[in-house]
Amino acid sequence: MAHGRRSGGERVLVLNSGSSSVKYQLLDMADHSRLASGLVERIGEGAGRLAHTPAGGERREREADLPDHRAALRAAAGELAADGLGLDAPELVAVGHRVVHGGRAFTEPTVVDERVLAEIERLVPLAPLHNPANLAGIRTAMDLNPDVPQVAVFDTAFHTTLPEHAARYAIDTATADDHLIRKYGFHGTSHAYVSRRTAALLGREPAEVNVIVLHLGNGASASAVAGGRCVDTSMGLTPLEGLVMGTRSGDTDPAVVFHLARVAGMDVADIDALLNQRSGLVGLCGDNDMREVLRRRAEGDAEAGLAFDVYIHRLRKYIGAYCAVLGRVDAVAFTAGVGENAAPVRAAAVAGLEGLGIEVDGAANTAPGGGPRLISPEHARVAVAVVPTDEELEIATQAYALVGS
Ligand code: ADP
């Protein structure tokens, strides 16, 4: 039986393909509503799992044999077809793919052809875990729907406007150029969406406002957006640089790497795993989920308290740094799982920044609310906002702008 709400609007399917999972959403571009969403997990790992939720319907979960991405997408397509939302429907006008690394080449969403596939492949050394998975998703979707345009939307694209002085690391130029070493930045789709929504919340055009966006999820990044263009961002060559994250260290002295190699006998793979998977909040206190950190801290747990303090200190430093980068700041926007939900993190991050015009109103900060909202007091020079991110909608919107009618 069809559960899905049918509509005459054109549709975009958004795919976020990881190495062992695919997240998908089908959006109606007439009103930006979700027609269905789902998650296919444990691809190539034995018993696969699929969870699918049609708009207004019950979530359905089942096990499935998912040896590869092809099987995963076929399973998702089957669920959509069961809701009357088959991918062969004429309403489907594009498939939008999240692609993590677009290097310097991709500054905008791009319709995928053989040349684009080859370029994404060339960038695999810069994103060895993500780009191959993204490619598998694109190739499979192309095979399953040869007539529907596939659009790649790059996590790095929004940051390609970084001025050279912000994108360059101060290392030997020839070495940097030979190995494509520079700051690329990530979470760009979210930073683009949230900076625009923040301008709208202020009733102004993106070109008129300077915004600091704090995307605080399990991965976390900050960006400085001047008049709609990104001028600095905290993630770098890889997503390891910058803020303290759930499992990543963020900024450290690069010499930590040689020191560990020399004194601890760790090899590159060990140090990579340490800094990416066993650092950040989990490294400091054993929990990567901010909810747990906050709970333990409230009970007086010293490790969780220190983890929180390190996280906040880094965040506050980036806010200050981006005030200096931007010169004039109109808004600070908090987004993603921690940014949208953790009032204590927001309050602590801006505590003491009144001199920069940045403060939150205690009641507004803790008031329940789901949508974009201001949490700064009326008199504050800088608006502080909570702006829920929506990367799938942004990917769909960008893909649709390129190929929709
Ligand atoms: P991802 O980076 O995986 O996309 P999200 O943006 O969904 O992550 O953020 C996930 C993180 O958000 C969780 O690890 C958790 O720490 C945090 N989070 C979610 N809800 C809350 C909450 N109510 N309070 C504090 N932190 C939260």
Coordinates of C-alpha atoms and ligand atoms in Angstrom, one line a residue, residues 23 187 215-220 281 288-292 294 335-343 345 389 391, ligand 1:
K23 CA 21.6 8.0 3.8
H187 CA 30.9 21.1 6.0
H215 CA 28.8 23.9 13.0
L216 CA 29.1 21.8 16.1
G217 CA 28.2 18.2 15.4
N218 CA 30.2 15.1 16.1
G219 CA 32.6 16.7 13.6
A220 CA 32.8 20.5 14.2
L281 CA 36.0 14.7 23.8
N288 CA 32.2 11.7 22.5
D289 CA 28.5 12.6 22.9
M290 CA 28.1 16.1 24.3
R291 CA 24.9 15.0 26.1
E292 CA 27.0 12.6 28.2
L294 CA 27.2 17.7 30.0
T335 CA 24.2 24.9 14.2
A336 CA 24.3 21.0 14.1
G337 CA 23.6 18.5 16.9
V338 CA 25.6 20.4 19.7
G339 CA 25.1 23.9 18.4
E340 CA 21.3 23.5 18.0
N341 CA 20.7 21.6 21.2
A342 CA 23.3 22.4 23.9
A343 CA 22.4 25.7 25.5
V345 CA 27.8 25.1 25.2
T389 CA 21.2 23.1 9.4
E391 CA 22.4 19.8 4.3
Ligands
ADP1 P1 27.1 14.6 12.7 O1 28.4 15.3 12.8 O2 27.3 13.1 12.9 O3 26.3 14.9 11.5 P2 25.1 15.9 14.4 O4 25.2 17.2 13.8 O5 23.9 15.1 14.2 O6 26.4 15.0 14.0 O7 25.5 16.0 15.9 C1 25.6 14.9 16.7 C2 26.1 15.3 18.1 O8 25.2 16.2 18.6 C3 26.0 14.1 19.1 O9 27.2 13.4 19.1 C4 25.8 14.8 20.4 O10 27.0 15.1 21.0 C5 25.2 16.1 20.0 N1 23.8 16.3 20.5 C6 22.7 15.9 20.0 N2 21.6 16.3 20.8 C7 22.2 17.0 21.8 C8 21.6 17.6 23.0 N3 20.3 17.6 23.2 N4 22.5 18.2 23.8 C9 23.8 18.2 23.6 N5 24.4 17.6 22.5 C10 23.6 17.0 21.7

